[in-house]
Short mmCIF file of C-alpha atoms and ligand atoms in Angstrom, two decimals:
data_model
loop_
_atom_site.label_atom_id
_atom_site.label_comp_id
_atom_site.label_asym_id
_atom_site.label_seq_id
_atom_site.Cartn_x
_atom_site.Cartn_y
_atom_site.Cartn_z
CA UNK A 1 77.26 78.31 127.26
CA UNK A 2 75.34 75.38 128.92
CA UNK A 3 71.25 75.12 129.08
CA UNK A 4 69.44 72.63 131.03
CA UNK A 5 66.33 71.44 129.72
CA UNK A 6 64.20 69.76 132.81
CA UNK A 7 61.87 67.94 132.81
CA UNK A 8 61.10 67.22 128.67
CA UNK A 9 60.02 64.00 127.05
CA UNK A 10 62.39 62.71 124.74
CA UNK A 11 60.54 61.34 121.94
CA UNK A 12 57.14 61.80 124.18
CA UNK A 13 58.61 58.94 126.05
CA UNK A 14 60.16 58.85 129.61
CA UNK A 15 60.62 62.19 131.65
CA UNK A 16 64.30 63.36 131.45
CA UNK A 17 66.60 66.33 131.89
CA UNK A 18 68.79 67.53 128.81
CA UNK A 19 72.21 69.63 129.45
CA UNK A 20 73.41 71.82 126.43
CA UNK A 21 77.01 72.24 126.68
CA UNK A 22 79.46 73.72 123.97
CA UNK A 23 77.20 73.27 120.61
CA UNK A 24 76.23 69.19 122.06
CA UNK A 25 73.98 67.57 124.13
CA UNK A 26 76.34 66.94 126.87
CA UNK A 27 74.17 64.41 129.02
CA UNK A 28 69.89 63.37 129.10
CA UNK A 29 69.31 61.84 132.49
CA UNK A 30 67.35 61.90 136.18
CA UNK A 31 67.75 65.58 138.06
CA UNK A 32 71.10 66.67 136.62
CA UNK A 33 71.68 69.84 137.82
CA UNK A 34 75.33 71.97 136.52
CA UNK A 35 75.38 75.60 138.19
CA UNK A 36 75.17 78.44 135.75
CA UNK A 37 73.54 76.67 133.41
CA UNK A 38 70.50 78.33 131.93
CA UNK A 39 67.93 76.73 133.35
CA UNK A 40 64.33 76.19 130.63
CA UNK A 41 61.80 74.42 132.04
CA UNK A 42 60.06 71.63 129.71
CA UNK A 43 57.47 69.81 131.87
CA UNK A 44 54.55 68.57 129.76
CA UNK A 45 56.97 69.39 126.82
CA UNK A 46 58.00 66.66 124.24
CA UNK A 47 61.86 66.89 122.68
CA UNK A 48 62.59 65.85 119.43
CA UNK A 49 65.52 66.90 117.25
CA UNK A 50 65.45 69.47 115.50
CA UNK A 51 63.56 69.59 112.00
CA UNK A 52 64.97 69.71 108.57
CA UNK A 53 63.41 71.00 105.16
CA UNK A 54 64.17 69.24 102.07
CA UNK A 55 61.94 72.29 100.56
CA UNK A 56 61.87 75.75 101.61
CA UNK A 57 61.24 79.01 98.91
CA UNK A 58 63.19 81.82 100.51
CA UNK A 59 62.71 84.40 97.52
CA UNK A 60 65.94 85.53 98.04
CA UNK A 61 67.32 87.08 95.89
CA UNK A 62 64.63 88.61 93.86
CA UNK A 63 61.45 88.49 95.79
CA UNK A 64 62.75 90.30 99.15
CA UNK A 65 59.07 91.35 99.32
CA UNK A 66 57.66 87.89 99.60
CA UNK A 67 60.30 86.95 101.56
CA UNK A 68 64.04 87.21 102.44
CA UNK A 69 66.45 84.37 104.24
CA UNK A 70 66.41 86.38 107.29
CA UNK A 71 62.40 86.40 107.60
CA UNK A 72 62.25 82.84 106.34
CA UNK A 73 65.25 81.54 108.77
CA UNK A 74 62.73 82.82 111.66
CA UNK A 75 59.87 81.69 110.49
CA UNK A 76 61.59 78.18 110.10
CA UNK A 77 62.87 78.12 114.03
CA UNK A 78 59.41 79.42 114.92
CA UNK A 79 58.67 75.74 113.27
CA UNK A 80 60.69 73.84 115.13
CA UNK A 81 63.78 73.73 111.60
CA UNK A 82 66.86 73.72 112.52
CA UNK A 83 67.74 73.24 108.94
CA UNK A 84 65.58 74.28 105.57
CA UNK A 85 66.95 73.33 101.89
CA UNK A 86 66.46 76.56 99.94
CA UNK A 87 64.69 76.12 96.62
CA UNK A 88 66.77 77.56 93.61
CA UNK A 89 63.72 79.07 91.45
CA UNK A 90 64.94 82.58 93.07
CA UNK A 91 66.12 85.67 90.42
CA UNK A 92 68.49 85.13 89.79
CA UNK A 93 68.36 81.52 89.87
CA UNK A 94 70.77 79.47 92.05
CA UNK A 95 72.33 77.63 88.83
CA UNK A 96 76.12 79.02 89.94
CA UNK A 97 78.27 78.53 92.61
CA UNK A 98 78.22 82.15 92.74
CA UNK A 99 74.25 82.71 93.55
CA UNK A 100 74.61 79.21 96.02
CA UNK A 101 77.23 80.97 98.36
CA UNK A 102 75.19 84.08 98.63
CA UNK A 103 72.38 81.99 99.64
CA UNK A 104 74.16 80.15 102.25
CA UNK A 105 76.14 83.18 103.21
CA UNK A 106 73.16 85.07 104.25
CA UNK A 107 71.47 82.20 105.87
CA UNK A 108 75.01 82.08 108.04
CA UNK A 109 74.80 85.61 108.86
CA UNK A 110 70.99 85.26 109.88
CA UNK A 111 71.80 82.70 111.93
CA UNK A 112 68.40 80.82 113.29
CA UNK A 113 68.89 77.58 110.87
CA UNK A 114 71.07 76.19 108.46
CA UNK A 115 70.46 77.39 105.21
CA UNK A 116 71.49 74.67 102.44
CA UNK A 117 70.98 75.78 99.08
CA UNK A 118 69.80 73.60 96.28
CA UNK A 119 71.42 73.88 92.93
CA UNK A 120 68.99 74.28 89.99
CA UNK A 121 69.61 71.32 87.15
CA UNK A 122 69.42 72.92 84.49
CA UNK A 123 70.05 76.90 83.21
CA UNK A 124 67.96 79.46 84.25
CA UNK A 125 65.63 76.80 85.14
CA UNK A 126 64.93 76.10 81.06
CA UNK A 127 65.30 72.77 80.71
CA UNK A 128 67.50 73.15 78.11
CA UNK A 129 71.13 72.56 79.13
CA UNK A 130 72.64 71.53 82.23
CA UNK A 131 73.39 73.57 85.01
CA UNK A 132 76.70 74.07 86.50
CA UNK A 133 76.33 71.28 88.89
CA UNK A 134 79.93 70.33 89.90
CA UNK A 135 80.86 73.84 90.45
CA UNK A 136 78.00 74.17 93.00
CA UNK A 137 78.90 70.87 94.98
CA UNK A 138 82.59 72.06 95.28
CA UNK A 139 81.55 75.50 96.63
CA UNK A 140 81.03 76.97 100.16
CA UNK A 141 77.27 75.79 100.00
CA UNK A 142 77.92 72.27 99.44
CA UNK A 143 74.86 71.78 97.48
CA UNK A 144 73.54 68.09 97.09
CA UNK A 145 70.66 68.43 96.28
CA UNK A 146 69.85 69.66 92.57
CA UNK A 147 66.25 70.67 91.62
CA UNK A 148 63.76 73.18 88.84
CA UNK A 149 61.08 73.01 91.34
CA UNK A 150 58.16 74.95 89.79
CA UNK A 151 59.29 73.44 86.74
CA UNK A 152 59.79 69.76 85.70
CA UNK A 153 63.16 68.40 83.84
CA UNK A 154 60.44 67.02 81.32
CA UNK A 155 63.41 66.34 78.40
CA UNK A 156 64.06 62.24 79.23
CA UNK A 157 67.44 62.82 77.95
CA UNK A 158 68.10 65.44 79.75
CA UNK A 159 66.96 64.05 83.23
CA UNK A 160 69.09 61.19 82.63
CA UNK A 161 72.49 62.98 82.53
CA UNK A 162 71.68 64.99 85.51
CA UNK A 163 71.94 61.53 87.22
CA UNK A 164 74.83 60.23 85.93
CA UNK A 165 76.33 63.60 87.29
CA UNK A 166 74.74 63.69 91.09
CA UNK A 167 75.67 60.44 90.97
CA UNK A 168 79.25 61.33 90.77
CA UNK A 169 78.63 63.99 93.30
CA UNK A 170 76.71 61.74 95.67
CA UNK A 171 74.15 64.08 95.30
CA UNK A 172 70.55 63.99 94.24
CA UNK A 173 67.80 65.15 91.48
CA UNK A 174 64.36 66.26 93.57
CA UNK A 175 62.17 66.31 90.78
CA UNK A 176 59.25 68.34 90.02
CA UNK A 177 56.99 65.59 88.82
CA UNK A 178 54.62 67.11 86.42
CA UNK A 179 54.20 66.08 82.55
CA UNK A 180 53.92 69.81 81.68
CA UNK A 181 51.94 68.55 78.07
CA UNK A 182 49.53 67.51 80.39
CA UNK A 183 48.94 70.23 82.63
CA UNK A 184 49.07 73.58 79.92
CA UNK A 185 46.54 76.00 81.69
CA UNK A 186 45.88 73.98 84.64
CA UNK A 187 43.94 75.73 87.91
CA UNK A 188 43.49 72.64 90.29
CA UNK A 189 43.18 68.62 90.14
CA UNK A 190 41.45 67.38 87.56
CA UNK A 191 37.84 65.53 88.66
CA UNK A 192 34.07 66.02 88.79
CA UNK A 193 35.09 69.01 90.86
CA UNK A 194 37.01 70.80 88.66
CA UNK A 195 34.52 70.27 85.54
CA UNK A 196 32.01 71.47 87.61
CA UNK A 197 34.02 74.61 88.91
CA UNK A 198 35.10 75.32 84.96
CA UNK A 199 38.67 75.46 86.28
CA UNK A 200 41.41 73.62 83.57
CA UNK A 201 42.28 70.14 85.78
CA UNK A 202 45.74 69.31 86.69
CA UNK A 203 45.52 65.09 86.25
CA UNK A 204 46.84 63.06 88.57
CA UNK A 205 48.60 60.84 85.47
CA UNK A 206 50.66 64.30 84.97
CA UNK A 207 52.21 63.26 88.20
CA UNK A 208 52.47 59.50 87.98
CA UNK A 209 53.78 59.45 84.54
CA UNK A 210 57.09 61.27 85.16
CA UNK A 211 57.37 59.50 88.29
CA UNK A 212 57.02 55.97 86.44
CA UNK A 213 59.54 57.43 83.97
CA UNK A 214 62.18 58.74 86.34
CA UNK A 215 62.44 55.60 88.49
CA UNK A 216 63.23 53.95 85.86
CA UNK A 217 66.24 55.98 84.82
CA UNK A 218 67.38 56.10 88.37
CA UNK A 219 67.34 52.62 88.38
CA UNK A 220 68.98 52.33 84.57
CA UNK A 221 71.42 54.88 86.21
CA UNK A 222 71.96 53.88 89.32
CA UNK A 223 71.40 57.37 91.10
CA UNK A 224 69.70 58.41 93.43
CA UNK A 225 66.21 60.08 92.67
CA UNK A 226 63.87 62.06 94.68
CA UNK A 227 60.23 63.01 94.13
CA UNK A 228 59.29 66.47 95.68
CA UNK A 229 55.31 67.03 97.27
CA UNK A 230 53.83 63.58 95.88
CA UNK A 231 50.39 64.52 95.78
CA UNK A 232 48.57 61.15 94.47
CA UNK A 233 47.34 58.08 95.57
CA UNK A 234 48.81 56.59 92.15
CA UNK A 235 52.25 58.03 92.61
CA UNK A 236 52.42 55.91 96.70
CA UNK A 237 51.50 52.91 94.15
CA UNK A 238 54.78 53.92 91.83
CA UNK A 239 57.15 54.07 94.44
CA UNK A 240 56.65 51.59 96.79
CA UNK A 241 57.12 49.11 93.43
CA UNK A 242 60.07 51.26 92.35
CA UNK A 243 61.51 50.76 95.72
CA UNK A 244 60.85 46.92 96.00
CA UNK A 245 63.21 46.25 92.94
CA UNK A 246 65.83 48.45 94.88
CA UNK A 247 65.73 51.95 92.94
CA UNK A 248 67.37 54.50 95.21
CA UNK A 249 63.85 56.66 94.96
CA UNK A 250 62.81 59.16 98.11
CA UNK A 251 59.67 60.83 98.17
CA UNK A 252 58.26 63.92 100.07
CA UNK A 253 54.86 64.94 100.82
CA UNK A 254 53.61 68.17 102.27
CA UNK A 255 52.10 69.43 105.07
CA UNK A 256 48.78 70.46 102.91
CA UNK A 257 48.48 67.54 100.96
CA UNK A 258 48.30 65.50 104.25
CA UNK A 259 45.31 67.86 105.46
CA UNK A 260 43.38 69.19 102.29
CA UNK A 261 41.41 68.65 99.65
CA UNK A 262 40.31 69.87 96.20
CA UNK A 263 36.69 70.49 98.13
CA UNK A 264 39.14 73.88 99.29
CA UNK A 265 38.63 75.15 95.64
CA UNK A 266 34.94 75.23 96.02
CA UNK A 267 35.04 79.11 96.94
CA UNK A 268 37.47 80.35 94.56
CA UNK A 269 39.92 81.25 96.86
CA UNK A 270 43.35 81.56 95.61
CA UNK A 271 44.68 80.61 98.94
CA UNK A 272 44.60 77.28 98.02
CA UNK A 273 45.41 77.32 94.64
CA UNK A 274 49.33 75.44 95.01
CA UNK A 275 51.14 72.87 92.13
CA UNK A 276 50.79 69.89 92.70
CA UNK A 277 47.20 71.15 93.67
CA UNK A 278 44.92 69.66 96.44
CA UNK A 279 43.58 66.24 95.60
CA UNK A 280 41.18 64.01 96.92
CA UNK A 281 40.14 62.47 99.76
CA UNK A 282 41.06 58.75 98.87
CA UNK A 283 44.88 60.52 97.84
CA UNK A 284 45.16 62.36 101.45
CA UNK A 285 44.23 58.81 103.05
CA UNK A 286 46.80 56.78 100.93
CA UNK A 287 49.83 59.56 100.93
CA UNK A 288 49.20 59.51 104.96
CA UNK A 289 49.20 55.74 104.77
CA UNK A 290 52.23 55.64 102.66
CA UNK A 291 54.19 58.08 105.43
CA UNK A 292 53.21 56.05 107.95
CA UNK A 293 54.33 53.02 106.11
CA UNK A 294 57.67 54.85 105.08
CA UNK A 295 57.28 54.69 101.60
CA UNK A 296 57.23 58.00 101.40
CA UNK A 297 60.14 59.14 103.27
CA UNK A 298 59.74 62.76 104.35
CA UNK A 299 57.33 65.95 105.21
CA UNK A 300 58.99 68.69 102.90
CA UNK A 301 57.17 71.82 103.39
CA UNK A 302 56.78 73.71 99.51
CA UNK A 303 56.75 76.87 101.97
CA UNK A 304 55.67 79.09 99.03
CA UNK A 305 55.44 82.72 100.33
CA UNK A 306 54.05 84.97 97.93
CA UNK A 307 53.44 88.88 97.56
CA UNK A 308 49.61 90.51 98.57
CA UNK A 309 49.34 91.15 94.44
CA UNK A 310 50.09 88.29 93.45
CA UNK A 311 48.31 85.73 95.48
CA UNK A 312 45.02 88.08 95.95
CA UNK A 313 43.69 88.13 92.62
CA UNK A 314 41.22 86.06 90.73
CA UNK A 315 41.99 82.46 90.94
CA UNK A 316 43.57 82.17 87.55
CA UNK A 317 45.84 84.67 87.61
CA UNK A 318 47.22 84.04 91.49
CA UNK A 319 50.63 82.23 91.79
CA UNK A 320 50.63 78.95 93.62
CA UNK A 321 51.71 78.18 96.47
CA UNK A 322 51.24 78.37 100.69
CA UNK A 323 53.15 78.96 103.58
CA UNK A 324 53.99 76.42 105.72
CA UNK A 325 57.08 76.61 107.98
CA UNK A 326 55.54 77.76 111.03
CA UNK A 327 52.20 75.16 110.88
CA UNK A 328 54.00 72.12 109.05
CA UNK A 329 54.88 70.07 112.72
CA UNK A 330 50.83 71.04 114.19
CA UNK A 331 49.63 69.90 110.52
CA UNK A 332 51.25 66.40 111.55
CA UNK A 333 50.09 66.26 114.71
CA UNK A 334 46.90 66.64 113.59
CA UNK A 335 47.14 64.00 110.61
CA UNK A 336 49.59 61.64 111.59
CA UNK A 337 49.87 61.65 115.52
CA UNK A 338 46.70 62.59 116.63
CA UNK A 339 45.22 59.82 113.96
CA UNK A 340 47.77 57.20 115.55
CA UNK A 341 49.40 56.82 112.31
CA UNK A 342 53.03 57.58 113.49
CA UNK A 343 54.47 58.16 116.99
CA UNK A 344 57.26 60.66 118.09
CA UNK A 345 60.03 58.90 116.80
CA UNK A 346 57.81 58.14 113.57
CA UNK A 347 57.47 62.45 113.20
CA UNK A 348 61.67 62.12 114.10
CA UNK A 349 62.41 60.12 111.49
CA UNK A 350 60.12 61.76 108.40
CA UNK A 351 60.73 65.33 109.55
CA UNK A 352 64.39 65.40 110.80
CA UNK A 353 66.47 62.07 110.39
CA UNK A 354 65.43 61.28 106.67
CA UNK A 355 65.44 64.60 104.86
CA UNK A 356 68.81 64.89 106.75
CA UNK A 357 70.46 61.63 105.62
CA UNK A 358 68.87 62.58 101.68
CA UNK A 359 70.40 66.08 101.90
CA UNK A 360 73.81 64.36 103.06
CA UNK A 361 73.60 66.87 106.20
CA UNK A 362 76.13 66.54 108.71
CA UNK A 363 75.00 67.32 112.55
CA UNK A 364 71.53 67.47 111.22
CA UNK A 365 68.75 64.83 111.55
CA UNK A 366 71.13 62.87 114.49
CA UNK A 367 69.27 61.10 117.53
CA UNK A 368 68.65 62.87 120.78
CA UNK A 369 71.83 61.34 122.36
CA UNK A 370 75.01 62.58 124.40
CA UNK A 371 77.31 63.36 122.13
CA UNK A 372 75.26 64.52 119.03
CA UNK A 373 74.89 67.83 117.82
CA UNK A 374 72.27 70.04 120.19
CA UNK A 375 69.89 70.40 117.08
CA UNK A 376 66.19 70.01 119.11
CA UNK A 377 63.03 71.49 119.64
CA UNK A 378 60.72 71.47 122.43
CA UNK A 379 56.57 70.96 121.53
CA UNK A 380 53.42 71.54 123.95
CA UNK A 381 51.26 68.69 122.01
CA UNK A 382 48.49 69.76 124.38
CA UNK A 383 47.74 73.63 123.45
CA UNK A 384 45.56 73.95 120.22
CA UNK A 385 45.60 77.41 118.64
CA UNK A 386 43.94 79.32 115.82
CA UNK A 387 46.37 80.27 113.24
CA UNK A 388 46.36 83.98 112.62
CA UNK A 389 48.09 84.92 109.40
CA UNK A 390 48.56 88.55 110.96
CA UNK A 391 51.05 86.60 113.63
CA UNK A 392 53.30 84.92 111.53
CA UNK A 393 57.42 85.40 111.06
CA UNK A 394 57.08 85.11 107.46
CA UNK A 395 56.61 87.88 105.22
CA UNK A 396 54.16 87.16 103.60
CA UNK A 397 50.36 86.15 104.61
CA UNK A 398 49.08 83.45 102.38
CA UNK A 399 48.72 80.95 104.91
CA UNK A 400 46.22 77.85 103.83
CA UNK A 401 45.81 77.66 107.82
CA UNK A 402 44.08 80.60 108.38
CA UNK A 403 41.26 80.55 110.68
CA UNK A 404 41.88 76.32 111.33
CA UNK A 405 42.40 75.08 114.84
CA UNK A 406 45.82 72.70 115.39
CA UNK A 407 47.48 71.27 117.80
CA UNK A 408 50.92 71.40 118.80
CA UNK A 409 52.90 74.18 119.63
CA UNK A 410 56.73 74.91 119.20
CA UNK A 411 58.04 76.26 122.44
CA UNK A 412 61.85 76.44 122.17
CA UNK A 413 64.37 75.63 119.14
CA UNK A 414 67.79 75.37 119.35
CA UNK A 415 70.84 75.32 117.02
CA UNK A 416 73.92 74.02 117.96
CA UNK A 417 72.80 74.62 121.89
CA UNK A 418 71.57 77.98 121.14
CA UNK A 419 68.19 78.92 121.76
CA UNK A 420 66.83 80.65 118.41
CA UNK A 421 63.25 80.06 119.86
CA UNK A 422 62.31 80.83 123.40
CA UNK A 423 58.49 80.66 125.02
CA UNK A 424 57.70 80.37 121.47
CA UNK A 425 59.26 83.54 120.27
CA UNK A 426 62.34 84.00 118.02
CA UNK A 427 65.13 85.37 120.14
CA UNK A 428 66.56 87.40 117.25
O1 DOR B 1 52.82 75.74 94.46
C1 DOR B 1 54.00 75.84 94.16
N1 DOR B 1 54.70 76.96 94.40
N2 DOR B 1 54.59 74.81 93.56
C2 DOR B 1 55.82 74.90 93.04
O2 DOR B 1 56.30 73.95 92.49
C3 DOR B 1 56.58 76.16 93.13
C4 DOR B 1 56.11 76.98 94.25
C5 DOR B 1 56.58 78.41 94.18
O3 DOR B 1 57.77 78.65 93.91
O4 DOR B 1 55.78 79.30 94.45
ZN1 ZN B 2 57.34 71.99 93.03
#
């Protein structure tokens, strides 16, 4: 199968064609033309390779009704992902090799993105004993990177020998950085705001503190460590000193910590009730800053679908956590692109070449080059849309975008030269 691609912008820059030829991109040049080729017309369109998720919640198994690995594979392409890390707080939770290969199995047989499991560290998610970590690196799913996102590996002890063994497994601990003696019964950031709200506050030092404490065992260790949705101004401070004595510390930050604030809690809306919650302004300006800067390394989604009952509900009840698959690349745009804080190959590198070289993905996160692997997407930057929640791939509806204006839309995807997105719909 062979697709030409006329008239993109690689990287926003220069006006090229692209030929798709047997899973590669076989040439970028002027006016190729190869008969039979599907033809796709990208004027006005910029190419970038395709995006990877260090950070995706499919649900599956357990939560089919929030969302399954079919419905969140096609939400994911709809993004512009041509690979998503699946987050192993699922129920079961990924802690075997067993529950890892189903994962990856049925992200396989969905086929719209690569579906890479991540182990959980420790049983069950408990924090108690270690996971079998070894067993899920050796299986089909390849799993290297280990995480209890939604909880924290809080037990010092405990956190250290999980990287003494990724670090035998060239693998890597995303941590969950909250203090969770800090944050019993918190609703939202912790502030003027949330005193005057009477919601419990989340403080930012619950962040910072396990952050301070883990780069220092990754250093001790000499493993590598990586900090999932940083969310404070504090925690950019931490790491760029962590990584100026050399720790082997990455960092993520999400698409709604980049646009939002704790003023979103003002009408009680559960919407945009999420862990880490929504900071400050000064925090959005300095993680932004510290993206653009590189010291954090990657947008990571936290695409947290949840059911109708349990996300409408009074605020203290409601799960957190917000989509984000399908609005993560407009949500940069907006904050980083459109703000002149990173250019094309900036977005490139945070959103497909990093989280792929900290996931150890092969064919994933590789230049837009003859050669590589046909992993791309093609973006209108132009179009603005609102976001309807009704419209989305995912199955569930607790979008934090509803209603908001963005720019950017994703126009085709495709994996391994196959389109999985066409004139912006999924083509299974
Ligand atoms: O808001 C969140 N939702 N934060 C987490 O850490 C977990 C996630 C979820 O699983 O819903
Ligand atoms: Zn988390």
């Amino acid at each position: 199968m062979s697709v030409l691609i006329k008239g993109a912008r690689p990287y926003g820059e220069d006006v090229a064609d692209i030929l798709l030829q047997d899973g590669r991109i076989a040439a970028i040049g002027d006016s190729l033309s190869v008969p039979g080729a599907d033809v796709v017309d990208a004027a006005g369109l910029v190419a970038l390779p395709g995006l990877v998720d260090l950070h995706t919640h499919l649900r599956e198994p357990g939560r089919e009704d929030a969302e399954t690995v079919e419905t969140g594979s096609r939400a994911a392409a709809l993004g512009g992902y041509t690979a998503v890390h699946a987050m192993a707080n699922t129920d079961p939770v990924a802690d075997t090799a067993g529950v890892v290969e189903q994962v990856w199995r049925l992200g396989q047989e969905a086929g719209l993105v690569d579906v890479v499991p991540v182990g959980a560290v420790t049983v069950g998610l408990a924090g108690e004993r270690l996971a079998e970590l070894g067993a899920m690196a050796d299986s089909a799913a390849r799993v290297r990177v280990f995480s209890d996102d939604g909880h924290c590996v809080a037990d010092p002890a405990l956190m250290r020998r999980a990287l003494e063994y990724v670090k035998a497994l060239d693998g890597v601990v995303a941590q969950h950085a909250e203090e969770p003696r800090l944050t019993v019964g918190a609703q939202m950031h912790e502030g003027d705001r949330s005193a005057r709200l009477g919601l419990t506050g989340w403080p930012a030092a619950a962040e910072e503190a396990i952050i301070a404490r883990d780069v220092l065992l990754a250093g001790h260790v000499g493993a590598r460590l990586h900090v999932c949705h940083v969310s404070t101004a504090g925690s950019v401070e931490i790491l760029r000193w962590a990584k100026s004595r050399g720790v082997q510390v990455t960092a993520e930050v999400t698409p709604h910590h980049l646009l939002l604030t704790d003023e979103c809690a003002e009408g009680y809306d559960p919407l945009f009730k999420v862990n880490p919650p929504l900071r400050t302004d000064a925090d959005v300006e300095a993680l932004r800053a510290g993206l653009a800067e590189g010291v954090i390394d990657a947008v990571a989604t936290d695409h947290a679908p949840h059911a109708v009952e349990d996300k409408e509900t009074e605020w203290a009840s409601a799960r957190p956590g917000m989509l984000g698959l399908e609005q993560a690349l407009s949500v940069v745009v907006a904050t980083m692109v459109d703000t002149g804080l990173l250019d094309w190959r900036g977005v490139a590198d945070r959103m497909s070449a990093r989280p792929a070289a900290i996931g150890r993905l092969d064919g994933h996160g590789r230049a837009l080059a003859p050669g590589e692997p046909a992993n791309l997407l093609l973006l209108d930057p132009g179009t603005r849309a609102v976001v309807d929640p009704a419209a989305l791939a995912s199955r569930s509806r607790n979008s934090p975008y509803a209603g908001r204006e963005l720019p950017g839309r994703v126009v085709a995807t495709f994996l391994r030269g196959v389109p999985t997105v066409l004139d912006g719909k999924a083509t299974r």
